[in-house]
CSV table of C-alpha atoms and ligand atoms in Angstrom, one decimal:
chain,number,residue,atom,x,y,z
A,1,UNK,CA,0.0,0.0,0.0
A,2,UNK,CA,1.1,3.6,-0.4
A,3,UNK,CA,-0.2,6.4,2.4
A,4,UNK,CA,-0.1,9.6,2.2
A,5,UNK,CA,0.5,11.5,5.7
A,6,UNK,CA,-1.0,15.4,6.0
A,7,UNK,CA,0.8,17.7,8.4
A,8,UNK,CA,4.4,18.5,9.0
A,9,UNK,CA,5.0,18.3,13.5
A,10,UNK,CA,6.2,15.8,15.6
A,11,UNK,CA,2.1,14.3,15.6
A,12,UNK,CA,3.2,13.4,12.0
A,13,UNK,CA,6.7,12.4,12.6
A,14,UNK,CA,5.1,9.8,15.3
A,15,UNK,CA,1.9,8.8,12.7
A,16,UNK,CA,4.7,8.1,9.8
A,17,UNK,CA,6.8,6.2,12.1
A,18,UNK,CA,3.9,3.9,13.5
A,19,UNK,CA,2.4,3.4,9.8
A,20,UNK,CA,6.2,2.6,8.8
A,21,UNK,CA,5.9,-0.6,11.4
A,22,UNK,CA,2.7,-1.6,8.9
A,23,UNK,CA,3.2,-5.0,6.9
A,24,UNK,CA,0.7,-3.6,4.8
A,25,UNK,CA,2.8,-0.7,3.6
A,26,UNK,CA,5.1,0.0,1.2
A,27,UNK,CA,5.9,3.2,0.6
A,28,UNK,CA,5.0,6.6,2.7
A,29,UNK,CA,4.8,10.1,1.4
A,30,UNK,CA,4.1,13.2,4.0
A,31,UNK,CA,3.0,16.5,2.9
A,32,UNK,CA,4.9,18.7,3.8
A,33,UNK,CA,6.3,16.6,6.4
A,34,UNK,CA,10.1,17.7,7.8
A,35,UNK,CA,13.5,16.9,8.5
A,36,UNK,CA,13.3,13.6,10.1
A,37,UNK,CA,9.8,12.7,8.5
A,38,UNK,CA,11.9,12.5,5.9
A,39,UNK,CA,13.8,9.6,7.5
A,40,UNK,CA,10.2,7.4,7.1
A,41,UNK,CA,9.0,8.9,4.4
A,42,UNK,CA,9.4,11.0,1.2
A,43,UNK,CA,7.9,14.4,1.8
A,44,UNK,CA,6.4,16.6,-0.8
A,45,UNK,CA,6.4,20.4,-0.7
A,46,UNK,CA,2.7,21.0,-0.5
A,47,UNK,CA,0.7,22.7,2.2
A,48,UNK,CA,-2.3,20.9,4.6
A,49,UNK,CA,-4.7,23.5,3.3
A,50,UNK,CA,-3.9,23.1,-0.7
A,51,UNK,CA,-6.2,20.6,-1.0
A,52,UNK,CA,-7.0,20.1,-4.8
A,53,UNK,CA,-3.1,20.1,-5.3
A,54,UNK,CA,-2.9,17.0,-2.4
A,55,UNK,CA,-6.2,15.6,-4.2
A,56,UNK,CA,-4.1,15.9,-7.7
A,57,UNK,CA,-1.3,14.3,-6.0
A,58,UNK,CA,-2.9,11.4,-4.2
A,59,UNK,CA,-4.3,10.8,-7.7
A,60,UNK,CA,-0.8,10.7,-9.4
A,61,UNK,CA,0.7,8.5,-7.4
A,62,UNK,CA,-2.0,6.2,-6.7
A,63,UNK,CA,-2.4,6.6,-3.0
A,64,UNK,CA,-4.4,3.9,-1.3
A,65,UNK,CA,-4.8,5.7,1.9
A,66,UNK,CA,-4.5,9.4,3.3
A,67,UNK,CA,-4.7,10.4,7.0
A,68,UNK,CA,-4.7,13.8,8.4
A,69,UNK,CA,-3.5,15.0,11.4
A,70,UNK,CA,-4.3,18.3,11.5
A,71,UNK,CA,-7.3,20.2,12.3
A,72,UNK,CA,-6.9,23.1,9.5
A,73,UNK,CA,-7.2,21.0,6.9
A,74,UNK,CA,-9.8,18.8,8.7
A,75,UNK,CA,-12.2,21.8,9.5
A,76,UNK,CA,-11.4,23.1,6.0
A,77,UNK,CA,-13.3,20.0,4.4
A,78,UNK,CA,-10.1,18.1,2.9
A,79,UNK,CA,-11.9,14.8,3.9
A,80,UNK,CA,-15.3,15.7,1.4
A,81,UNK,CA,-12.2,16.9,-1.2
A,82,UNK,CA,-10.9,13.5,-1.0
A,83,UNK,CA,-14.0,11.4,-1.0
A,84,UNK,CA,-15.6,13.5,-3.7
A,85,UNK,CA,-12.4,12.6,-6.0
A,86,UNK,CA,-12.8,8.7,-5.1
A,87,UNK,CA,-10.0,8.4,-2.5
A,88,UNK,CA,-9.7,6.9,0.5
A,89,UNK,CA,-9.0,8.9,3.7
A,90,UNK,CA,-9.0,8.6,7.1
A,91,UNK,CA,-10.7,11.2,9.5
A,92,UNK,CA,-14.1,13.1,9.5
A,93,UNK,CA,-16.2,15.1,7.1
A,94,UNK,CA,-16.3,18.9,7.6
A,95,UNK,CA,-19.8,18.3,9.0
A,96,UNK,CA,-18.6,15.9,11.5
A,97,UNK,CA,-15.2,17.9,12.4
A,98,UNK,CA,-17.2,20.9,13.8
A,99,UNK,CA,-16.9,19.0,16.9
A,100,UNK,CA,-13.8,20.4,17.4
A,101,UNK,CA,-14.0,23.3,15.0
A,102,UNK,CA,-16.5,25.0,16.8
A,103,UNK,CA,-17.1,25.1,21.0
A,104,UNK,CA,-20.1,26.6,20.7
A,105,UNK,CA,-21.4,23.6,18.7
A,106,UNK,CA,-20.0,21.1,20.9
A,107,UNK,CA,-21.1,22.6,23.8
A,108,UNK,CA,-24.8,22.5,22.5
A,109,UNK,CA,-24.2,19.2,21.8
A,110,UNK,CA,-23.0,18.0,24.9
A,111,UNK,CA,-26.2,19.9,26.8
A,112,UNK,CA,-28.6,18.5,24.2
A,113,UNK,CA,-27.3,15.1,24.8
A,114,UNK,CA,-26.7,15.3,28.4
A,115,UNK,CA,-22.9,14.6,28.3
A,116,UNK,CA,-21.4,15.9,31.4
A,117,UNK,CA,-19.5,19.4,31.1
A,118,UNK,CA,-18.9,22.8,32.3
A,119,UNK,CA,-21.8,25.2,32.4
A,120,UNK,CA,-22.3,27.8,29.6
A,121,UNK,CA,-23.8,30.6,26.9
A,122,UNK,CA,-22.3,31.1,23.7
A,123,UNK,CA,-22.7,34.8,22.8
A,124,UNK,CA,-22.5,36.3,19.4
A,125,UNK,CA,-22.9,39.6,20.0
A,126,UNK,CA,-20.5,42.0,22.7
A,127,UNK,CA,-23.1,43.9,24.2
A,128,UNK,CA,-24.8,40.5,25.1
A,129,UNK,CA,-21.8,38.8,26.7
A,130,UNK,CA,-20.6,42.3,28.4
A,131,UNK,CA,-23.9,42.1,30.1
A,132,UNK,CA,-23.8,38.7,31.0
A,133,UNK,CA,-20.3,39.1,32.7
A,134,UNK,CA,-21.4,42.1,35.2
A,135,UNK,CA,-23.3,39.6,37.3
A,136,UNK,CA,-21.5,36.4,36.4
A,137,UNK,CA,-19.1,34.5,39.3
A,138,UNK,CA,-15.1,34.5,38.9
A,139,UNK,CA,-13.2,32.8,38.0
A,140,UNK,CA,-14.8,32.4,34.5
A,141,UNK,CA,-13.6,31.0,31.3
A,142,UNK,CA,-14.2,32.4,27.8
A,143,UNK,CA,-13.6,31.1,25.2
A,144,UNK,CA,-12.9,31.7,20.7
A,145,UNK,CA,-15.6,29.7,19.3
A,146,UNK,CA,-13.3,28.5,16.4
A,147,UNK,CA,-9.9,27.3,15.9
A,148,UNK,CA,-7.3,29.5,17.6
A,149,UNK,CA,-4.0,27.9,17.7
A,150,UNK,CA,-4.9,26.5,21.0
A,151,UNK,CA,-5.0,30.2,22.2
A,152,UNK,CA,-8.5,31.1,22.1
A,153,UNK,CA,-9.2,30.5,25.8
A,154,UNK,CA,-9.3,32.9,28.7
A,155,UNK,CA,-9.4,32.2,32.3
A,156,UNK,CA,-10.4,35.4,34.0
A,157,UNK,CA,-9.7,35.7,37.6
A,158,UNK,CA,-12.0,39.2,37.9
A,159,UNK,CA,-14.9,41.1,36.0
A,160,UNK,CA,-12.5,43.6,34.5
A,161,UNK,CA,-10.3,40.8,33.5
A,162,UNK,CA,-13.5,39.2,31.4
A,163,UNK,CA,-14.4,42.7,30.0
A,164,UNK,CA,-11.4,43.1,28.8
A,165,UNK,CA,-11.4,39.7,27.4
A,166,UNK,CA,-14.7,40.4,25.6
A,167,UNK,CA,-12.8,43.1,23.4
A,168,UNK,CA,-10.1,41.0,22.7
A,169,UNK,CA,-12.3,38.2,21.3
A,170,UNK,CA,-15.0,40.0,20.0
A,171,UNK,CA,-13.9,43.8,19.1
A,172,UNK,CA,-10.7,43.6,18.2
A,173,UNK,CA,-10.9,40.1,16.9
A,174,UNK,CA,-6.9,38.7,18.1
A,175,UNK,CA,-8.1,35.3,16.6
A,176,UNK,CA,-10.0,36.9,13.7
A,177,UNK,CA,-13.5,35.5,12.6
A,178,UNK,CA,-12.9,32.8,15.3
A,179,UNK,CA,-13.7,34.9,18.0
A,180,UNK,CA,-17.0,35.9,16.1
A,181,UNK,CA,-18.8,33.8,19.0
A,182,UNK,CA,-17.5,33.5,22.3
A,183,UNK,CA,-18.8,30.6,24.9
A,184,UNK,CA,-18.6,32.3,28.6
A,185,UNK,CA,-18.1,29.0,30.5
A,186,UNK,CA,-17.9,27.8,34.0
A,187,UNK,CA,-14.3,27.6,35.6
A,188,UNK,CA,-13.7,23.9,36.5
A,189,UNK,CA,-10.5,22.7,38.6
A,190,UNK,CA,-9.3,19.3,38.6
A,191,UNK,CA,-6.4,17.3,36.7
A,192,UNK,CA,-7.2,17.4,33.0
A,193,UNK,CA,-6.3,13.5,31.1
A,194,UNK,CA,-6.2,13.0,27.4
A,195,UNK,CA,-8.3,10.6,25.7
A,196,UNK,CA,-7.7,9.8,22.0
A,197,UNK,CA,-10.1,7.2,20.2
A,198,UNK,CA,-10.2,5.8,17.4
A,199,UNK,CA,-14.1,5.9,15.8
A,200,UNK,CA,-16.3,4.4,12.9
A,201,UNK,CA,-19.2,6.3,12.9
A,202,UNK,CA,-20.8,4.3,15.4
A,203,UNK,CA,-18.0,1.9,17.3
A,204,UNK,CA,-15.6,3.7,19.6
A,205,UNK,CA,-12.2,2.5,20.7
A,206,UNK,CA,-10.3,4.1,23.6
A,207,UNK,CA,-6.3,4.4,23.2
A,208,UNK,CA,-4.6,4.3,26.7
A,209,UNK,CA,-4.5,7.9,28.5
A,210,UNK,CA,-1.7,10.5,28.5
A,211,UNK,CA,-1.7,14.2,29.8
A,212,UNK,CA,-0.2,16.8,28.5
A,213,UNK,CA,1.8,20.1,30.0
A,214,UNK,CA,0.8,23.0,28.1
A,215,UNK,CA,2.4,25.7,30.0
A,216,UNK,CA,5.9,26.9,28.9
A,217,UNK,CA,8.1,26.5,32.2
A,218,UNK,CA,8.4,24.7,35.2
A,219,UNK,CA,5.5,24.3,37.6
A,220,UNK,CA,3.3,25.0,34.9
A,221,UNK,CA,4.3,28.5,35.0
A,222,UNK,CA,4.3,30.8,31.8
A,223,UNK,CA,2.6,31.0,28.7
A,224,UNK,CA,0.0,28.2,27.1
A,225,UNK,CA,2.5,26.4,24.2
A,226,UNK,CA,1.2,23.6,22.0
A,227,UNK,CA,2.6,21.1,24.9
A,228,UNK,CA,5.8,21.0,26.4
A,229,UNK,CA,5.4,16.8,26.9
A,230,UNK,CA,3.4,14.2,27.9
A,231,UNK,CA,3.4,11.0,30.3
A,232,UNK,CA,1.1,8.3,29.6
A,233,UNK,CA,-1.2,6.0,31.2
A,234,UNK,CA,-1.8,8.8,33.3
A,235,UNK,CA,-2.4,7.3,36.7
A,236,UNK,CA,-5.5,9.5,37.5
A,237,UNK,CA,-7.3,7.9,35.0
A,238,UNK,CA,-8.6,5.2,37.2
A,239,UNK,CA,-10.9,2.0,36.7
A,240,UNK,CA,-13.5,4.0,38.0
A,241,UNK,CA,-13.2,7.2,35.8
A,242,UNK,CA,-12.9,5.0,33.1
A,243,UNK,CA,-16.0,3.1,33.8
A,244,UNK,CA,-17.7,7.0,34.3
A,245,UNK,CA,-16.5,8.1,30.8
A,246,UNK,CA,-18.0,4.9,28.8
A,247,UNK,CA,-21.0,5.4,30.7
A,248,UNK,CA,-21.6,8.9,30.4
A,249,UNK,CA,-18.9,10.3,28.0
A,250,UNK,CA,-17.8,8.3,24.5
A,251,UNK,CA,-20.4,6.3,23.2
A,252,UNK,CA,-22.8,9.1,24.3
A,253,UNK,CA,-20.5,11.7,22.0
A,254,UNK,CA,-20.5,9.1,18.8
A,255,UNK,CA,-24.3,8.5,18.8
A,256,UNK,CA,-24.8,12.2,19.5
A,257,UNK,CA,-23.3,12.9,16.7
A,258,UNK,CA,-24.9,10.3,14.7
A,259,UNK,CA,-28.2,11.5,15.8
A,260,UNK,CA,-27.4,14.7,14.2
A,261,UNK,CA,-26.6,13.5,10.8
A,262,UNK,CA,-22.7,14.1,11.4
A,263,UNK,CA,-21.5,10.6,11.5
A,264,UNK,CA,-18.0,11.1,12.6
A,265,UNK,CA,-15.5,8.8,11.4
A,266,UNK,CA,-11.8,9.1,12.6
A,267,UNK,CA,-10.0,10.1,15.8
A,268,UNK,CA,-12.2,12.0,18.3
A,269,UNK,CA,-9.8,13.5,21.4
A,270,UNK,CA,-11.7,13.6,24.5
A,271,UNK,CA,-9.7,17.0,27.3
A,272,UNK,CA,-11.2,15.7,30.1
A,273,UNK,CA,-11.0,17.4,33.9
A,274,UNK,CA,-11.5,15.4,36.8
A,275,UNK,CA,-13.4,17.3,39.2
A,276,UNK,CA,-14.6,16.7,42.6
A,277,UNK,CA,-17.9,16.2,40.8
A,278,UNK,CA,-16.9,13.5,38.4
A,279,UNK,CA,-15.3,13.6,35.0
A,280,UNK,CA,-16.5,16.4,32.6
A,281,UNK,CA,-15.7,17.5,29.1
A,282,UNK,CA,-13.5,19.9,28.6
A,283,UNK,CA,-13.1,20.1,25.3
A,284,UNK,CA,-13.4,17.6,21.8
A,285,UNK,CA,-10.4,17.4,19.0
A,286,UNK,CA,-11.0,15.7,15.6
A,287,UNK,CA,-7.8,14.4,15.6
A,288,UNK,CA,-4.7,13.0,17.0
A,289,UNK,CA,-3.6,15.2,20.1
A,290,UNK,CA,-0.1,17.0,20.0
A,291,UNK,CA,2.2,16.1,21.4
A,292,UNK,CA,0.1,12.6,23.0
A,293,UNK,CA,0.4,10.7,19.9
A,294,UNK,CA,4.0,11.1,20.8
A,295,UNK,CA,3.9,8.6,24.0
A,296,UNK,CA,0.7,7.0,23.2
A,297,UNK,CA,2.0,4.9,19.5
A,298,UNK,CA,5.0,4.2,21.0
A,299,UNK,CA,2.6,2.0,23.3
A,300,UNK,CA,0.8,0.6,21.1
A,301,UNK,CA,0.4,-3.3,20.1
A,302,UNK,CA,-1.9,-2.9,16.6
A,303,UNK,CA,-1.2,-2.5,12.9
A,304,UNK,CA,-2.4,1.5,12.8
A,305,UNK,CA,-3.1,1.0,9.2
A,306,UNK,CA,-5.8,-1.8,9.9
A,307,UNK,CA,-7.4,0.5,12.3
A,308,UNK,CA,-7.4,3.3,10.1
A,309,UNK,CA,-9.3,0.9,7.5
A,310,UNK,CA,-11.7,-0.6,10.1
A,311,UNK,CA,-13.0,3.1,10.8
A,312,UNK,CA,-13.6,3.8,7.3
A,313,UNK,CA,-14.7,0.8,6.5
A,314,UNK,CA,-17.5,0.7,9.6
A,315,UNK,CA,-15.8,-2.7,10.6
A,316,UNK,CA,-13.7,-1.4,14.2
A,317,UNK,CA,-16.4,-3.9,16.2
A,318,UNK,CA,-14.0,-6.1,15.1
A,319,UNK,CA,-10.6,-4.7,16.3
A,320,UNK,CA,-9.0,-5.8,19.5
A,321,UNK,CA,-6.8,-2.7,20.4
A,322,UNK,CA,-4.2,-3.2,22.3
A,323,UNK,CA,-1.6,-1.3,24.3
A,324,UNK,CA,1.7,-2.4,25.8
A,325,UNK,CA,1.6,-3.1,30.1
A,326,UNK,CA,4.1,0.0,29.9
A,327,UNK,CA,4.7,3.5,30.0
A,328,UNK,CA,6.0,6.5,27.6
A,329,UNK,CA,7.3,9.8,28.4
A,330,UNK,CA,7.5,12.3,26.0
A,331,UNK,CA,9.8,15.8,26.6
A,332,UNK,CA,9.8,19.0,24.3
A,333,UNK,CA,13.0,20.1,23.3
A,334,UNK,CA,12.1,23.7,22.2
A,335,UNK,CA,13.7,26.7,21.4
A,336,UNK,CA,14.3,29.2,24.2
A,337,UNK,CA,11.9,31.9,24.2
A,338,UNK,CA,9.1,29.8,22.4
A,339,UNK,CA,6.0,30.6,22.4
A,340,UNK,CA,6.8,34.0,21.9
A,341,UNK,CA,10.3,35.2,20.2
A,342,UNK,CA,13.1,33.1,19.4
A,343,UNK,CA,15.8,32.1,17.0
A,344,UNK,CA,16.0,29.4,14.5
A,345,UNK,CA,18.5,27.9,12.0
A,346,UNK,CA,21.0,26.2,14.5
A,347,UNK,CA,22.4,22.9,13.8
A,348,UNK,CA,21.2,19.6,15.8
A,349,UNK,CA,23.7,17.4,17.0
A,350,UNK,CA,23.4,14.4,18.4
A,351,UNK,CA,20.5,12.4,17.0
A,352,UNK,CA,22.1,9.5,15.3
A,353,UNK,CA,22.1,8.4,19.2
A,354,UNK,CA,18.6,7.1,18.8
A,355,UNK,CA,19.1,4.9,15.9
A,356,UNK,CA,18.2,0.9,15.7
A,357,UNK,CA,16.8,1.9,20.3
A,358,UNK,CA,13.4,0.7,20.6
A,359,UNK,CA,12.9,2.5,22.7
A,360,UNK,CA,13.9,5.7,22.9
A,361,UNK,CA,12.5,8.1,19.4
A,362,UNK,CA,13.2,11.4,18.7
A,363,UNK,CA,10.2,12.7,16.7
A,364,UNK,CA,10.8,15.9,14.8
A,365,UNK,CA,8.5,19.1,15.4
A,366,UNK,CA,10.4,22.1,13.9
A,367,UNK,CA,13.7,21.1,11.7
A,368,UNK,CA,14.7,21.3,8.5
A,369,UNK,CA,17.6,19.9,6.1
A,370,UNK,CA,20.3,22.3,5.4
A,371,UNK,CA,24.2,23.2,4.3
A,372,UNK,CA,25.4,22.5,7.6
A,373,UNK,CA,22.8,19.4,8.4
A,374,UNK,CA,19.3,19.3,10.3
A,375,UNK,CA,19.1,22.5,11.7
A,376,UNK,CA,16.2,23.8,14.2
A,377,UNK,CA,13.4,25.5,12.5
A,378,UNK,CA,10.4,26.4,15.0
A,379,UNK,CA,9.4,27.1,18.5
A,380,UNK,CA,8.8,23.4,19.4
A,381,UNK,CA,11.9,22.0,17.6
A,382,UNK,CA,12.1,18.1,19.0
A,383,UNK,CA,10.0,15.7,20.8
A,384,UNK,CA,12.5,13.2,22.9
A,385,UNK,CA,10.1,10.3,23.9
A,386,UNK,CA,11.1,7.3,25.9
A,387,UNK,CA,9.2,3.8,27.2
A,388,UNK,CA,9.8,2.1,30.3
A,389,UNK,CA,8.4,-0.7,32.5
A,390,UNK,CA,6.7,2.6,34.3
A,391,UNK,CA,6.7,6.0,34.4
A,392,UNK,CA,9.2,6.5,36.7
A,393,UNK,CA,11.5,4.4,34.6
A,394,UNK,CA,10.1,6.6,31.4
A,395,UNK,CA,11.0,9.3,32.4
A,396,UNK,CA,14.3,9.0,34.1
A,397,UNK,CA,15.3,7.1,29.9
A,398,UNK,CA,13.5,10.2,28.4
A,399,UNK,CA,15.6,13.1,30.5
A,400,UNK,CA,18.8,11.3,29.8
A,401,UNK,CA,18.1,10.7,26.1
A,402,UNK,CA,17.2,14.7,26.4
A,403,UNK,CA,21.1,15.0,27.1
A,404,UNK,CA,22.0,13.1,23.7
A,405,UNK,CA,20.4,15.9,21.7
A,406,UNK,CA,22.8,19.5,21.5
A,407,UNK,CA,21.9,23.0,19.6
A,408,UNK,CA,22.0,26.6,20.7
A,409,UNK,CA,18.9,27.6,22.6
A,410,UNK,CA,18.1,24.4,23.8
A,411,UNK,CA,15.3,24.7,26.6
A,412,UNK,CA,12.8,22.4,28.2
A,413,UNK,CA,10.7,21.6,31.1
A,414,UNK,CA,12.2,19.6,33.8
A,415,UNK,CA,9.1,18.4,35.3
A,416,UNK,CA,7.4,16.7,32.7
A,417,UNK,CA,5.7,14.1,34.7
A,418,UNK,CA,6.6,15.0,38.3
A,419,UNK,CA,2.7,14.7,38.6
A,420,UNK,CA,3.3,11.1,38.7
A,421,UNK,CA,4.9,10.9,42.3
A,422,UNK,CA,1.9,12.4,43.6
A,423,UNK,CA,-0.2,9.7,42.3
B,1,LIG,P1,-9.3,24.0,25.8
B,1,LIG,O1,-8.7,24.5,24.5
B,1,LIG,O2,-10.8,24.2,25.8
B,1,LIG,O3,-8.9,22.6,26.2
B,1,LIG,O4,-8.8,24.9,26.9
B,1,LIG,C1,-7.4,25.1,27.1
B,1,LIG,C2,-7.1,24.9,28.6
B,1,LIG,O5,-7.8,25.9,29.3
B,1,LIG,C3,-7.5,23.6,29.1
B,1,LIG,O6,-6.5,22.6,28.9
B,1,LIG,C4,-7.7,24.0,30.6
B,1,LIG,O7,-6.4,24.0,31.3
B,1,LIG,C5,-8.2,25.4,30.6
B,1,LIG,N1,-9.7,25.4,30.6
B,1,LIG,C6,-10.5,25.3,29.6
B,1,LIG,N2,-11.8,25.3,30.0
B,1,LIG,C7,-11.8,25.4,31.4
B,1,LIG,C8,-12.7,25.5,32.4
B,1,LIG,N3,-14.0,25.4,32.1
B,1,LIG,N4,-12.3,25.6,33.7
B,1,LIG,C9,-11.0,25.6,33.9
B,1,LIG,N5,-10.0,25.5,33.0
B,1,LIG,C10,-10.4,25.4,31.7
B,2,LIG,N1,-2.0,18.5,23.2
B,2,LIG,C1,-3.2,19.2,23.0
B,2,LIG,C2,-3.7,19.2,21.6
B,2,LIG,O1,-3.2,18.5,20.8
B,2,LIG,O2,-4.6,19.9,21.3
């Protein structure tokens, strides 16, 4: 088979790597993929959101399978581009990728279909929510109804905070049409747990947990980043939340959206916070989580591309997924001063280190091939992943294989995973 890989981060490098184990395939292209996608695949310079040229090229080459892993692209429609020109893709329709692509949706969703979450109103107009928010309680959260680069939400410790927040949103539009409707919601606190699954339109599958760090420095201090790393099983994801979530949460989301004509095929990413209440939703991704996929493939027992073909073939009933009795730590080797300013274009030494280890991978984020050799070429620049027999173990591999890897700038977390020894 030959598969055809949209998106160009470390989420890729991980999904090319784990398709690359397939017996079923033979040859891997990733568009436009990076410096050490290119070790698994053959990358091609064209963009997630330039659809009919993808379309054009799947054709060309004869591609048997496609998989996203981006949201642009999937909110964009590339999945309807695809089917409409007779190829097969994994993930879901534009109509059924509004789960992620719009909060305000999936919040009316969840409250339609009783799915347990925070409290809310979705606002489209300033003057409405600016009302709403001089008698509302603080903390509150508000939040971009669109896709915001992960930046769309604000947790507002005071009314003036929230006001402000309004303008930003709303008025002067930071995350442009996204911010056209805002959901005011409830501030929750808890430990948040990522869920990926894999979906057919009416069969879920849960992967094993992770969680993520999204702020950029120690003690989750700083700015919110795209995720600094990730542990995974997370130990707070217990027997019993799990058996709260099948009850309440996953199935309930897939026949939800079923119900409403938006049969969802592909990889729904359940941000859950446990709260003193019980889980709730925090959020829904159409797609692989960034940078979980990182420690959760590395874990797991299954042929991806089978799986990819049961969901869009209707026939995951009849998958056993399977995960290794193990653990993965995963920790972001970034450039320092990401996520704001920083420098790129410095050479990475090091990384032949993690050739023919099973386990230890470096999956490449932001790098490029130049003069001088792979050099670093974005905020997130590495993701330095390591298994263990737990998560101790994980992490202890994944902070010494951190020490393999040289360039200028060099930062990262040190805590990625401390959680752990509270559990
Ligand atoms: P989201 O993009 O919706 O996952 O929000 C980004 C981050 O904001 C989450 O990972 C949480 O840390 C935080 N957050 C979102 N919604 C809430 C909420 N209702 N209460 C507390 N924190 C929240
Ligand atoms: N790691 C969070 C995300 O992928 O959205």
């Amino acid at each position: 088979m030959k598969v055809l890989v949209v998106g160009g981060g470390g989420r890729e490098h991980a999904l090319c790597w784990k398709i690359s184990q397939s017996k079923k395939v033979d040859k891997i292209y990733c568009a436009p993929g990076n410096a050490g996608i290119a070790e698994v695949a053959e990358c091609v310079a064209i963009g997630a959101m330039e659809f009919q040229k993808l379309v054009a090229f799947a054709k060309e080459k004869e591609i048997d399978l496609t998989v996203v892993g981006m949201d642009d692209p999937l909110c964009g429609g590339i999945v309807d581009a695809f089917e409409e020109a007779g190829l097969r893709v994994f993930g879901p329709r534009k109509n059924a990728a509004i789960l992620e692509g719009s909060k305000a949706f999936s919040k009316d969703l969840m409250k339609k279909y009783n799915i347990p979450t925070a409290g809310y109103h979705n606002f489209t107009s300033p003057e409405e929510a600016l009302a709403f928010l001089e008698t509302a309680t603080y903390p509150t959260v508000l939040k971009a109804d669109g896709l915001a680069l992960g930046k769309g939400v604000l947790i507002c410790n005071t009314k003036e905070e929230a006001l402000a927040g309004v303008k930003t949103l709303m008025v002067d539009k930071q995350f442009g049409d996204s911010g056209n409707t805002i959901v005011v919601e409830e501030f929750m606190t808890g430990r948040e747990v990522s869920v990926l699954s894999f979906v057919d339109g009416k069969t879920i599958k849960i992967m094993t947990s992770a969680q993520d760090h999204k702020r950029a420095k120690d003690g989750d201090q700083g700015l919110n980043t795209g995720g600094m790393g990730t542990f995974s099983p997370s130990p707070f994801y217990t027997a019993e939340v799990d058996e709260f979530c099948k009850k309440y949460i996953y199935q309930a989301t897939v026949d939800a959206m079923a119900k409403e004509g938006r049969e969802f095929k592909g990889i729904i990413f359940f941000g859950l916070m446990l709260t003193a209440n019980g889980p709730r939703v925090l959020e829904y991704n159409a797609r692989f989580g960034d940078p979980e996929t990182q420690v959760v493939l590395p874990r797991m027992k299954n042929d991806i591309v089978e799986v990819f073909e049961a969901c869009i073939d209707g026939t995951l009933d009849q998958i056993d997924l399977q995960f290794e009795d193990n653990a993965a730590v995963c920790v972001v080797l970034a450039s320092n001063g990401y996520p704001e300013h920083y420098e790129k274009g410095f050479v990475i030494s090091g990384l032949e280190n993690f050739k023919d280890k099973t386990d230890y991978f470096v999956f490449h984020a932001g790098s490029k091939k130049a003069e001088a050799g792979i050099v670093t070429n974005g905020g997130r620049v590495l993701g330095v992943t390591a298994t263990g027999k737990d998560l101790k173990e994980a992490r202890k591999k994944a902070y010494e294989a951190t020490e393999w890897i040289h360039f200028d700038n060099k930062y990262m977390r040190h805590d990625i995973g401390k959680a752990i020894d509270e559990a």
